[in-house]
CSV table of C-alpha atoms and ligand atoms in Angstrom, one decimal:
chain,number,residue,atom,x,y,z
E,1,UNK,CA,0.0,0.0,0.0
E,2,UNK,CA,1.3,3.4,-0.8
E,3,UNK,CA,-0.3,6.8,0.7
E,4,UNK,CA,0.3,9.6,-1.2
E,5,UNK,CA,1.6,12.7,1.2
E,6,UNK,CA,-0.7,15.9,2.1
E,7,UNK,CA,-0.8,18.4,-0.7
E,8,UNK,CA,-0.2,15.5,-3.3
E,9,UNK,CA,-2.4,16.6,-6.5
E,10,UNK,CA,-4.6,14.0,-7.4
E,11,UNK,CA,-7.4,15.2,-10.0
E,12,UNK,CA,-7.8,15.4,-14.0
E,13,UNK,CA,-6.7,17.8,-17.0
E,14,UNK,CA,-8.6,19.8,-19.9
E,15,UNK,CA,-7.9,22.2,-22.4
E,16,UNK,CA,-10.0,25.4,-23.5
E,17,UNK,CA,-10.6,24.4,-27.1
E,18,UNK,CA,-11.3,20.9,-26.6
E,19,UNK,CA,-14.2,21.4,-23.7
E,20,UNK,CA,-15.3,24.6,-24.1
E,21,UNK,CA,-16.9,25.5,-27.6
E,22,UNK,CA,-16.9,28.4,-30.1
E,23,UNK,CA,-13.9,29.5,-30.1
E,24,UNK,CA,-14.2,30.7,-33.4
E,25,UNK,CA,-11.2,33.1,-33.3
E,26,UNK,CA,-8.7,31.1,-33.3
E,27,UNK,CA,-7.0,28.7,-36.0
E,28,UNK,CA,-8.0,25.7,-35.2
E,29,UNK,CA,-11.9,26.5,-35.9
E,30,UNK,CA,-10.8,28.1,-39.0
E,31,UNK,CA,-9.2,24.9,-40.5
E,32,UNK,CA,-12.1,22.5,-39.6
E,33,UNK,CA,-13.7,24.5,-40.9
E,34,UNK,CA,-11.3,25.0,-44.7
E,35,UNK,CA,-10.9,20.7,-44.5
E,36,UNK,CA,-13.9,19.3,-43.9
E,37,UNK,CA,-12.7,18.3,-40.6
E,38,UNK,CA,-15.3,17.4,-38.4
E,39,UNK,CA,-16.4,20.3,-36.0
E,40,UNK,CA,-15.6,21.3,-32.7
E,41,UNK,CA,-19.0,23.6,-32.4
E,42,UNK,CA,-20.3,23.8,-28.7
E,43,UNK,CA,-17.7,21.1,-27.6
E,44,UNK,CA,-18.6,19.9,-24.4
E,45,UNK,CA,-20.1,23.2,-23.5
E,46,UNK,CA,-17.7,24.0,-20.7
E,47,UNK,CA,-17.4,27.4,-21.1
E,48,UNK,CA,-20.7,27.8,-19.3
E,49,UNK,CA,-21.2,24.8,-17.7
E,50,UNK,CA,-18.0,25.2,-15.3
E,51,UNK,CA,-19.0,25.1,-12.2
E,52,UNK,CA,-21.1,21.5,-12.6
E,53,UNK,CA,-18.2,20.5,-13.8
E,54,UNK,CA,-16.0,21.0,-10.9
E,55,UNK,CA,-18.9,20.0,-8.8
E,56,UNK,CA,-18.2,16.6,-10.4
E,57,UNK,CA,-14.9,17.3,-9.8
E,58,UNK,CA,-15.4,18.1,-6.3
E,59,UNK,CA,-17.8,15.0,-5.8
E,60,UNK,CA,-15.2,12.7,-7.0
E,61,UNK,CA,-12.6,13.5,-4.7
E,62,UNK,CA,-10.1,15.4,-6.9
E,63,UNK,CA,-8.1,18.4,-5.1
E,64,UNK,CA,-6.4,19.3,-8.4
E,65,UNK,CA,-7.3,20.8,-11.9
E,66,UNK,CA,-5.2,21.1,-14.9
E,67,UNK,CA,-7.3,23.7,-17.8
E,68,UNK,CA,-5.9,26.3,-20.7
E,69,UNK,CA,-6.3,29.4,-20.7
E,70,UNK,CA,-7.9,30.2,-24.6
E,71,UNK,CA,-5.2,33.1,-25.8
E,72,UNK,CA,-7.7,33.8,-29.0
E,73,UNK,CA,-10.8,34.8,-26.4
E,74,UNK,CA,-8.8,36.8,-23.8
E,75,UNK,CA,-6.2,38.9,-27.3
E,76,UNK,CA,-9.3,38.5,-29.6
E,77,UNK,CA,-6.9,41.7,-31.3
E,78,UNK,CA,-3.4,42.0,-31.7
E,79,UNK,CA,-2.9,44.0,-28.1
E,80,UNK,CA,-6.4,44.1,-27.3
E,81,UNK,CA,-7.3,42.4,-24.7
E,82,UNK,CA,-10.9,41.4,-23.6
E,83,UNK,CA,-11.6,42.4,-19.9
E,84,UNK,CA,-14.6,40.5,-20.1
E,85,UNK,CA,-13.0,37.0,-20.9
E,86,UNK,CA,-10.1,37.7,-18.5
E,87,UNK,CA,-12.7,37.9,-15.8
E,88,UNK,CA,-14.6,34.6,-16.8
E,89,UNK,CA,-11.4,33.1,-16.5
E,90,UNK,CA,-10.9,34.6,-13.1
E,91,UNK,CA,-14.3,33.5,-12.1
E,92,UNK,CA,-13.2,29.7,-13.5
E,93,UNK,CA,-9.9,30.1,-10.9
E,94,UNK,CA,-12.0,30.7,-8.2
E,95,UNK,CA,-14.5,28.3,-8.9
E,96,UNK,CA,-12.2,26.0,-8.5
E,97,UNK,CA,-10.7,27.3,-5.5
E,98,UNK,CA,-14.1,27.4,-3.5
E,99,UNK,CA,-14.2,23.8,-4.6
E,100,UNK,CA,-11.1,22.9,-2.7
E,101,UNK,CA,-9.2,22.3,-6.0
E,102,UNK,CA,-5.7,23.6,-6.6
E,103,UNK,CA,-5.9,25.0,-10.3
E,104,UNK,CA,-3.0,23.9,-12.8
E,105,UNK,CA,-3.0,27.0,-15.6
E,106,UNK,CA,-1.8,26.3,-19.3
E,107,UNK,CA,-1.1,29.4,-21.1
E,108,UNK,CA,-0.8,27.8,-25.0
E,109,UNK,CA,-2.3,24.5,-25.6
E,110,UNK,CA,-2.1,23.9,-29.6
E,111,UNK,CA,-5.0,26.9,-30.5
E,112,UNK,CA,-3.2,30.4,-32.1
E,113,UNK,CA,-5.6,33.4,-32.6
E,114,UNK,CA,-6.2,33.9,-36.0
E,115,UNK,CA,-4.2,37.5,-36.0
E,116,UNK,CA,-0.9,35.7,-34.9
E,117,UNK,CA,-1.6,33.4,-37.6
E,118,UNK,CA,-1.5,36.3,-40.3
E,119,UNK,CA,1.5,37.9,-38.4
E,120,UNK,CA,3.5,34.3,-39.0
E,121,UNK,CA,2.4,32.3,-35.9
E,122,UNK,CA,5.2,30.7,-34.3
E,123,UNK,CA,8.1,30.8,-37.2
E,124,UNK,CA,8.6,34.3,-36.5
E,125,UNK,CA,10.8,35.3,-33.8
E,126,UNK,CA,8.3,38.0,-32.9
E,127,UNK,CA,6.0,35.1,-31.5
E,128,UNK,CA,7.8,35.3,-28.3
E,129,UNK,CA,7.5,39.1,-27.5
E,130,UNK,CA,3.9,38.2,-28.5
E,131,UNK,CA,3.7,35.0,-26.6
E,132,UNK,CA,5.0,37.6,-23.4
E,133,UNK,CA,2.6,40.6,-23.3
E,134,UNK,CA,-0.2,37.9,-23.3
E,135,UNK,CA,1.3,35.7,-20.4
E,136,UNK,CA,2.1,39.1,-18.4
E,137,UNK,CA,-1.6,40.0,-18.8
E,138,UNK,CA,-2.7,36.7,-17.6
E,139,UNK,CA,-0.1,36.6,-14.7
E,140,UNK,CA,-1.2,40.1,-13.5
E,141,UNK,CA,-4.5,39.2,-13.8
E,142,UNK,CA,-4.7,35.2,-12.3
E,143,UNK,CA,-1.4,35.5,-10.2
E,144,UNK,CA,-3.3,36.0,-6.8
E,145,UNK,CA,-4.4,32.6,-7.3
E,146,UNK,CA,-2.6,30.2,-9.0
E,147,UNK,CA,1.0,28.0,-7.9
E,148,UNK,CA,0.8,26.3,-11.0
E,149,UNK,CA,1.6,27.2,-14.0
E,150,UNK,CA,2.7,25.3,-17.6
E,151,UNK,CA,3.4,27.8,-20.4
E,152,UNK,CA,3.4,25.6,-22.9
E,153,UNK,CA,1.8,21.9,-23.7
E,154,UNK,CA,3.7,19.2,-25.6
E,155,UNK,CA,5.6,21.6,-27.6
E,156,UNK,CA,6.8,18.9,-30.0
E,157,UNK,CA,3.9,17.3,-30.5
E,158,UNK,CA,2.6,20.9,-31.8
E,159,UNK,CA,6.1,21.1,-33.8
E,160,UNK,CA,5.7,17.7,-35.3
E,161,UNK,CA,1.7,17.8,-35.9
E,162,UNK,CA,1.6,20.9,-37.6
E,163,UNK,CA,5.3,21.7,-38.8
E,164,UNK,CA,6.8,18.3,-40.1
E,165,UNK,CA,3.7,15.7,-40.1
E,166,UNK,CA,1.4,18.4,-41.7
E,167,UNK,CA,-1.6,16.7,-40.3
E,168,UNK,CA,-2.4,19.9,-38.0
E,169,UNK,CA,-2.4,23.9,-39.1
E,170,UNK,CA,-1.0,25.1,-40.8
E,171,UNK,CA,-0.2,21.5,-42.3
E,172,UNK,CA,3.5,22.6,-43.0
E,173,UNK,CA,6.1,19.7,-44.0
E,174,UNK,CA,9.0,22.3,-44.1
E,175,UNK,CA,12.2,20.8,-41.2
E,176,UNK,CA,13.3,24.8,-41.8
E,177,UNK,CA,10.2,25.6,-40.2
E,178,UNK,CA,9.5,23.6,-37.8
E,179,UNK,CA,13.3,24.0,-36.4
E,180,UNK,CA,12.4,28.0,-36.1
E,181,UNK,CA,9.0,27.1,-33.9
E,182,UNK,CA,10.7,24.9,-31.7
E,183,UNK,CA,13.3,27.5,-30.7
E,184,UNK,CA,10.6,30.1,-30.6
E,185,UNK,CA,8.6,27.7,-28.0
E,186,UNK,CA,11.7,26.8,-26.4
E,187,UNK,CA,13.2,30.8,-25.8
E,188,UNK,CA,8.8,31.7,-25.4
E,189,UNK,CA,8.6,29.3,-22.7
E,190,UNK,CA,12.2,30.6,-20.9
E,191,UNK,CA,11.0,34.1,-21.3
E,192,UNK,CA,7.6,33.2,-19.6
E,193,UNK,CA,9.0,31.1,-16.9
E,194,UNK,CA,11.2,34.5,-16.2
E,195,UNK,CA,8.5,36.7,-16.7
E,196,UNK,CA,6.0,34.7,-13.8
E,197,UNK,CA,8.2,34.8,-11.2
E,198,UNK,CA,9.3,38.0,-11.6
E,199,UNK,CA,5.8,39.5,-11.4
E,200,UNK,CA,4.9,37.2,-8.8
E,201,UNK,CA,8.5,38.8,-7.1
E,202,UNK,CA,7.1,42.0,-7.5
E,203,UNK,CA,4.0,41.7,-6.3
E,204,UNK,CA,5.4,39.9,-3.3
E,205,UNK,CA,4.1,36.8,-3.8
E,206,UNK,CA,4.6,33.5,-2.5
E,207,UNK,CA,6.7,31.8,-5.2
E,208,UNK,CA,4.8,29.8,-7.8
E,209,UNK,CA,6.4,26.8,-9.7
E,210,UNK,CA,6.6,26.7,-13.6
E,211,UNK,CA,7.2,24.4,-15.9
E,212,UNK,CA,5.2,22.8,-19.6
E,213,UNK,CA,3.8,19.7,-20.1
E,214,UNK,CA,6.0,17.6,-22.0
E,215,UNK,CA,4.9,14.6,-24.2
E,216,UNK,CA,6.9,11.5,-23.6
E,217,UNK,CA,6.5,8.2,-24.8
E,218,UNK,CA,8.5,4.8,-23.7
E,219,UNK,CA,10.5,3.3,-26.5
E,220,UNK,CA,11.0,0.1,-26.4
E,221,UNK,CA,13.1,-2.1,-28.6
E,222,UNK,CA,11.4,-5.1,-30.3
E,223,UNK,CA,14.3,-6.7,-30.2
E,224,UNK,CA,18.1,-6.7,-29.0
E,225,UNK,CA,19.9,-5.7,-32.2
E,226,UNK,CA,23.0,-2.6,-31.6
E,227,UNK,CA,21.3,-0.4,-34.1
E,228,UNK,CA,17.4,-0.6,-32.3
E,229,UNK,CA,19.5,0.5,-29.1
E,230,UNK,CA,20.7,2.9,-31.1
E,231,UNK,CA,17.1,4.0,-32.3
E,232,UNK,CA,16.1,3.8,-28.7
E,233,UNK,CA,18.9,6.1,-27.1
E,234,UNK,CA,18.2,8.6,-30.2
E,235,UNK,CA,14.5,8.9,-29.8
E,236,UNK,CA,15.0,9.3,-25.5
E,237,UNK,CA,17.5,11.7,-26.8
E,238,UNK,CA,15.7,14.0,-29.1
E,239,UNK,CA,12.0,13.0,-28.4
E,240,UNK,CA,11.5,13.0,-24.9
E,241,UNK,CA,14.6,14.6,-23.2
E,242,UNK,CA,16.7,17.5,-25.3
E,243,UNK,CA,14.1,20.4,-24.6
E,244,UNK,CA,13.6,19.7,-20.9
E,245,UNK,CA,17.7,19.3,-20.8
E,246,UNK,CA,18.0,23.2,-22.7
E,247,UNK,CA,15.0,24.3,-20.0
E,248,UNK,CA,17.0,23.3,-16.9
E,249,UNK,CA,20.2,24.3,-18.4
E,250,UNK,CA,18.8,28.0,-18.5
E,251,UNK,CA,17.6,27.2,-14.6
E,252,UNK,CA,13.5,27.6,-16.4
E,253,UNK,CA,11.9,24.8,-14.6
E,254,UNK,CA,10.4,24.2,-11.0
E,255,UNK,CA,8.8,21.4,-11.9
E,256,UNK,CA,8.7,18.5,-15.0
E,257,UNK,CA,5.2,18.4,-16.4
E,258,UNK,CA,4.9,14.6,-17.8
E,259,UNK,CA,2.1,13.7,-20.6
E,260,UNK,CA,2.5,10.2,-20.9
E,261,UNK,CA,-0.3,7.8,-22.9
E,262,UNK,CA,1.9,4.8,-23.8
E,263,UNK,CA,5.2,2.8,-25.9
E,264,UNK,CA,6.4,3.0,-28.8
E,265,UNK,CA,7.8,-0.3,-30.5
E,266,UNK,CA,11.5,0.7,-31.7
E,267,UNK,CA,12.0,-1.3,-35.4
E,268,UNK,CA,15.4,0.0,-36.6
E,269,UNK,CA,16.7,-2.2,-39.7
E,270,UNK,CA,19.4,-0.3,-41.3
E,271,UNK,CA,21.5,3.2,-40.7
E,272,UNK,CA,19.6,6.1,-42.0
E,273,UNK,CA,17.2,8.8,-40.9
E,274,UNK,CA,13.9,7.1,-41.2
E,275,UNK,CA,14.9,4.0,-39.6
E,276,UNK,CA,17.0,5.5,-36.6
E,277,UNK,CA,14.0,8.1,-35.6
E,278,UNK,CA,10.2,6.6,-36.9
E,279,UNK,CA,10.3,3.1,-37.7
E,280,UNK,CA,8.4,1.1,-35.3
E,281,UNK,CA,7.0,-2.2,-35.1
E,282,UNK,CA,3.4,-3.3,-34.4
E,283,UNK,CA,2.5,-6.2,-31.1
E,284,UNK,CA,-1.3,-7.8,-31.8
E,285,UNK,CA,-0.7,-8.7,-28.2
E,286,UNK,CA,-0.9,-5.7,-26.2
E,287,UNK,CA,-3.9,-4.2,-25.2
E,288,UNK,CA,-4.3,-1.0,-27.0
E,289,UNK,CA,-6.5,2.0,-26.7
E,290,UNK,CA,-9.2,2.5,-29.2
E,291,UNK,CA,-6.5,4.6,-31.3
E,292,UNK,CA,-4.4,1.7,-31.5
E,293,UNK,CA,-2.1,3.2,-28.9
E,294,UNK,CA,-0.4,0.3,-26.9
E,295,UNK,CA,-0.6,0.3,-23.2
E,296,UNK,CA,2.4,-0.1,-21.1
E,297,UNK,CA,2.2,1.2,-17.3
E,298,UNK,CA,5.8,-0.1,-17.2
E,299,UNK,CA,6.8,2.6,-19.2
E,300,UNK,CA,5.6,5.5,-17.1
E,301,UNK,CA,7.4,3.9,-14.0
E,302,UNK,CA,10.7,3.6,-16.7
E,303,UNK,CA,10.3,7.3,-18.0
E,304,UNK,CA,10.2,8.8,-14.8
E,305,UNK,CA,13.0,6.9,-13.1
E,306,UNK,CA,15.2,8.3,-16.4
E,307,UNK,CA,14.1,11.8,-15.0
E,308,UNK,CA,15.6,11.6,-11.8
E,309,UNK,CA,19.2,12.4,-13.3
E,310,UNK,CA,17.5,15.9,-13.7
E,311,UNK,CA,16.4,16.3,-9.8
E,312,UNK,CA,13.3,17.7,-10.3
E,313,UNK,CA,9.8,17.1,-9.2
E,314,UNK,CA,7.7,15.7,-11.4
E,315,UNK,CA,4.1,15.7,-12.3
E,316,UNK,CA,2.0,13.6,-14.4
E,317,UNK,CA,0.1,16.6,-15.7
E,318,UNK,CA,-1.7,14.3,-18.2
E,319,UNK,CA,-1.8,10.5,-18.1
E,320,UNK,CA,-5.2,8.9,-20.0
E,321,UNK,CA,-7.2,6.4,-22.2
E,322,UNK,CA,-9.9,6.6,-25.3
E,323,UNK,CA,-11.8,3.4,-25.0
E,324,UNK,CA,-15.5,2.4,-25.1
E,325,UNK,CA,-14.6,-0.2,-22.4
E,326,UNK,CA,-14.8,1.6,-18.9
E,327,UNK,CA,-13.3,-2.0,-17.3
E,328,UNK,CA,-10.2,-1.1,-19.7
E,329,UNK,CA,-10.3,2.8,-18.6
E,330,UNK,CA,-9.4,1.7,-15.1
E,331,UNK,CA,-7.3,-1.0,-15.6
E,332,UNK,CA,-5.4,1.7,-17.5
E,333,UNK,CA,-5.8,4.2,-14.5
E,334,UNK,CA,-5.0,1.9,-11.7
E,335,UNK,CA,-2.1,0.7,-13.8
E,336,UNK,CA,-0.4,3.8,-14.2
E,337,UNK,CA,-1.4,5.2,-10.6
E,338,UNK,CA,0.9,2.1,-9.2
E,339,UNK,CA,3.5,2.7,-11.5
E,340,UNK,CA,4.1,6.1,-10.7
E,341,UNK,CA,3.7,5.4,-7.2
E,342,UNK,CA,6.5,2.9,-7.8
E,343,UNK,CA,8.6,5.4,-9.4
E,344,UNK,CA,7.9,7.3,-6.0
E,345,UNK,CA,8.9,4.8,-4.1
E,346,UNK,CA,12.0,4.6,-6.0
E,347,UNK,CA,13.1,8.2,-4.9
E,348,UNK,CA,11.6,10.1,-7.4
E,349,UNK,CA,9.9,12.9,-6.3
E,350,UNK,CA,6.3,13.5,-7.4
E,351,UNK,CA,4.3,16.0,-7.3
E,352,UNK,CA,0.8,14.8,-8.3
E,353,UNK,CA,-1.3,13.2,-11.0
E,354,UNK,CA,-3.9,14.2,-13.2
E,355,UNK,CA,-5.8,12.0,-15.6
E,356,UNK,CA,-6.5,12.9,-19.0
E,357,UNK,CA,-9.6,14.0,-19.1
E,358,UNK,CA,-12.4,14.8,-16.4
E,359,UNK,CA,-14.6,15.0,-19.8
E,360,UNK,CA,-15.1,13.4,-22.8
E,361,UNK,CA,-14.1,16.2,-25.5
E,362,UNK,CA,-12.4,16.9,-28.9
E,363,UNK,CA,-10.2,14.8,-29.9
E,364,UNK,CA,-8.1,17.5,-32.4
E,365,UNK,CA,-8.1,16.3,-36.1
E,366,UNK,CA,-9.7,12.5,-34.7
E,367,UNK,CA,-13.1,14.7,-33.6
E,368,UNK,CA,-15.6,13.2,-31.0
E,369,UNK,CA,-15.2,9.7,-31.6
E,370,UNK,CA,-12.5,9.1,-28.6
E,371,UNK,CA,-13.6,8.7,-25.3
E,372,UNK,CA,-11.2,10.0,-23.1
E,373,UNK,CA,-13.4,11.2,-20.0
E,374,UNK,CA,-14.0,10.0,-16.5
E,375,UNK,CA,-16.8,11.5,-16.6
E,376,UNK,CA,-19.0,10.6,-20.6
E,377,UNK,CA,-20.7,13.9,-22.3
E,378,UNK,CA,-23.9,13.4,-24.6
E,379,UNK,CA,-22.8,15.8,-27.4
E,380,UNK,CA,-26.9,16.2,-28.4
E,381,UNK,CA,-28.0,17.1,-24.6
E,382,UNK,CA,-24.6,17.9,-23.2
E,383,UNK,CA,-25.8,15.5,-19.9
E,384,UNK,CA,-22.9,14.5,-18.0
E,385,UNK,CA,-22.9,10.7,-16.5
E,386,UNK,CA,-20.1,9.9,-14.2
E,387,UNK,CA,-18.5,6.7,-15.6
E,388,UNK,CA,-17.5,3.4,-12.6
E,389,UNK,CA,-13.7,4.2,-13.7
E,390,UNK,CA,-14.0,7.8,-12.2
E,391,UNK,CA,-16.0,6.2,-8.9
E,392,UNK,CA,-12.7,3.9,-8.4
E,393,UNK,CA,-10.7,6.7,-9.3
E,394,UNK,CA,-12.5,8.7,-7.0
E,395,UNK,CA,-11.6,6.1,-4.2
E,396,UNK,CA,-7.8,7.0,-4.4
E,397,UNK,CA,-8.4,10.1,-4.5
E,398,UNK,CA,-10.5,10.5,-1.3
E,399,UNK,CA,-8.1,8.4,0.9
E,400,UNK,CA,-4.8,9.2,-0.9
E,401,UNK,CA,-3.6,5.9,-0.7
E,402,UNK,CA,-3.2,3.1,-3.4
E,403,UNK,CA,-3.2,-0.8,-3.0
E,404,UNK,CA,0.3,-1.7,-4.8
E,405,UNK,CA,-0.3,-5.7,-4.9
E,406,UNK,CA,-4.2,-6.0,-5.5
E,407,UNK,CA,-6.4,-5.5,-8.7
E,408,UNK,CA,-7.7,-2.0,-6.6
S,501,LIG,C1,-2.8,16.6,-25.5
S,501,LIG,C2,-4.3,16.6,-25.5
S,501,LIG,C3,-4.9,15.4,-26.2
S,501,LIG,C4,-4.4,14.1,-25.5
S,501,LIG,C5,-4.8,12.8,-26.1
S,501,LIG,C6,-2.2,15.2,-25.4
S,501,LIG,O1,-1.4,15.0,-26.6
S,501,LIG,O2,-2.2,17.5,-24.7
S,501,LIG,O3,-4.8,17.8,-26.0
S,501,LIG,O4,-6.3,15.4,-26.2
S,501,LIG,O5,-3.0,14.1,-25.5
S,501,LIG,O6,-4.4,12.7,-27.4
């Protein structure tokens, strides 16, 4: 049995654009739109239903929130900002603070407003002096309230999905490019971490911690060849450490934010670009979530044992499963809860964990068809039903302690 300590965060994650609807000034609404994609539209209605929401939240136990802040609603014009959405997302903070949960604010998760868009999004350099002036706004204006804070989430997925893959806008496939965003995220997010404590400094403060949420996946060799143990030290290297390594080395992290969903089968056959860094291999005999993703606890507990070489807390800011089989969801939950709390056991130290996602919501370019919620939204009536998996959840969460041995 392990207990989790007092102030552990224990709760689940969202972001503004995938839960809240219409927000129709940003980029992403404009390319479902231009592709035929399928439609975000109301989403899960979030933006007014809040505060049931964290009722839910509340209800089931969780003391912790992760959410974005939507930079297209609150700089709906290049140096404009709206008064009136800064104070709905002030009123969101507190709701969650009268609920007894600790908020976890996101300043850029994927969404752009449309006028950085036209000004060159993130290639230019001029993104980060951008990227500033809006987090200063939101720090002034949240500060008071938040500890947390991630300025930026998975910033290679975003520079692989929309710079390299071209699956994501503004669907580039240009390595020039998407080399100039990830230095502009990178130098964005060291600015931001600068800029956050410094206000909090002035305003004397208590200090906050700041960090991003970085994707990382296990890679795991499928078999024992030199060159796949190659292809697994170069994709640790490059995928999931390098930009936490440059963050530290600047001294621009309190904290390492961990998104982890599951492995990736290493399948290196020969010297060469493709083969070292994308080439994977597929098991029929892993379970796998219902976007083929395999699941591997293991890998979570592997992951953040690697991280201890940076001596930094961790938290698992986004940890989750799409599946139409609830019995799998918590399988998948408790699975990952023990490995972590393995890895905690193991020394390192850990800050929290928060599931991925308290609602069912948009699912980017894959729409609504994946079911990532504890808690399942009817799109037609927006009715929330709290799913079993989120009761059992809910059970760790109220008494902070996880059965390590049994099927809990
Ligand atoms: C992202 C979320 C996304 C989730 C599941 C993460 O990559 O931060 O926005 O919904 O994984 O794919």
């Amino acid at each position: 049995m392990i207990a989790f300590p007092k102030g552990f965060l224990l709760g689940a994650a969202t972001s503004s654009y995938q839960v809240e609807g219409n927000n129709d000034n940003c980029d992403w609404w404009e390319w479902e739109k231009a592709t035929g994609h399928e439609r975000s539209g109301d989403a899960c209605r979030h933006y007014e239903l809040y505060e049931q929401d964290f009722d839910l939240a509340k209800e089931l136990g969780h003391n912790a929130h992760r959410l974005s802040i939507e930079w297209s609603r609150v700089e709906p014009q290049e140096g404009t900002f709206s008064e009136i959405e800064i104070e709905h997302y002030r009123r969101v903070i507190r709701a969650l603070k009268d609920r007894g949960l600790e908020p976890v604010v996101t300043l850029h998760h994927f969404t752009n407003p449309l006028w950085l868009v036209k000004l060159g999004g993130w290639e230019k350099q001029e993104v980060q002096g951008y990227f500033l002036r809006y987090v200063s706004k939101i720090t002034e204006a949240l500060s008071g309230d938040v500890r947390f804070w991630m300025t930026i989430n998975e910033p290679l997925i975003y520079v692989s999905h929309a710079y390299i893959l071209g699956v994501w806008p503004p669907q580039e496939k240009s390595v020039r490019k998407a080399k100039q965003v990830e230095r502009n995220l990178l130098h964005g997010h060291i600015r931001a971490y600068n800029l956050i404590h410094d206000i909090y400094r002035k305003k004397g403060l208590a200090d906050c911690f700041v960090s991003f949420a970085k994707n990382m996946q296990a890679f795991v060799a499928c078999d024992n060849t030199i060159l796949n143990k190659l292809a697994v030290y170069l994709r640790n290297r490059f995928f999931n450490f390098e930009f936490v390594e440059q963050a530290k080395s600047k001294g621009s992290l309190d904290f390492i934010g961990i998104n982890y969903y599951s492995r990736s089968l290493v399948n290196a056959k020969k010297v060469g670009f493709h083969d070292l860094f994308l080439r994977t291999a597929v098991d029929e005999n892993i379970k796998k979530n219902s976007l083929g993703w395999d699941i591997y606890p293991q890998g979570l507990y592997d992951l953040m044992i690697k991280l201890r070489k940076f001596q930094l807390p961790v938290l698992i800011s986004e940890n989750g499963i799409c599946t139409s089989d609830d019995n799998l969801r918590w399988e998948y939950i408790s699975e990952h809860v023990k490995s972590m709390a393995r890895a905690k056991s193991s020394g390192v130290e850990v800050l929290g964990y928060l599931y991925w996602s308290l609602l069912d919501n948009f699912e980017w370019d894959k729409g609504y068809a994946p079911r990532f919620g504890l808690i399942e939204v009817d799109y037609k009536s927006f009715k929330r039903s709290v799913r079993e998996s989120a009761r059992k959840f809910a059970e760790i969460c109220h008494s902070g302690v996880i059965n390590n041995d049994t099927n809990q």
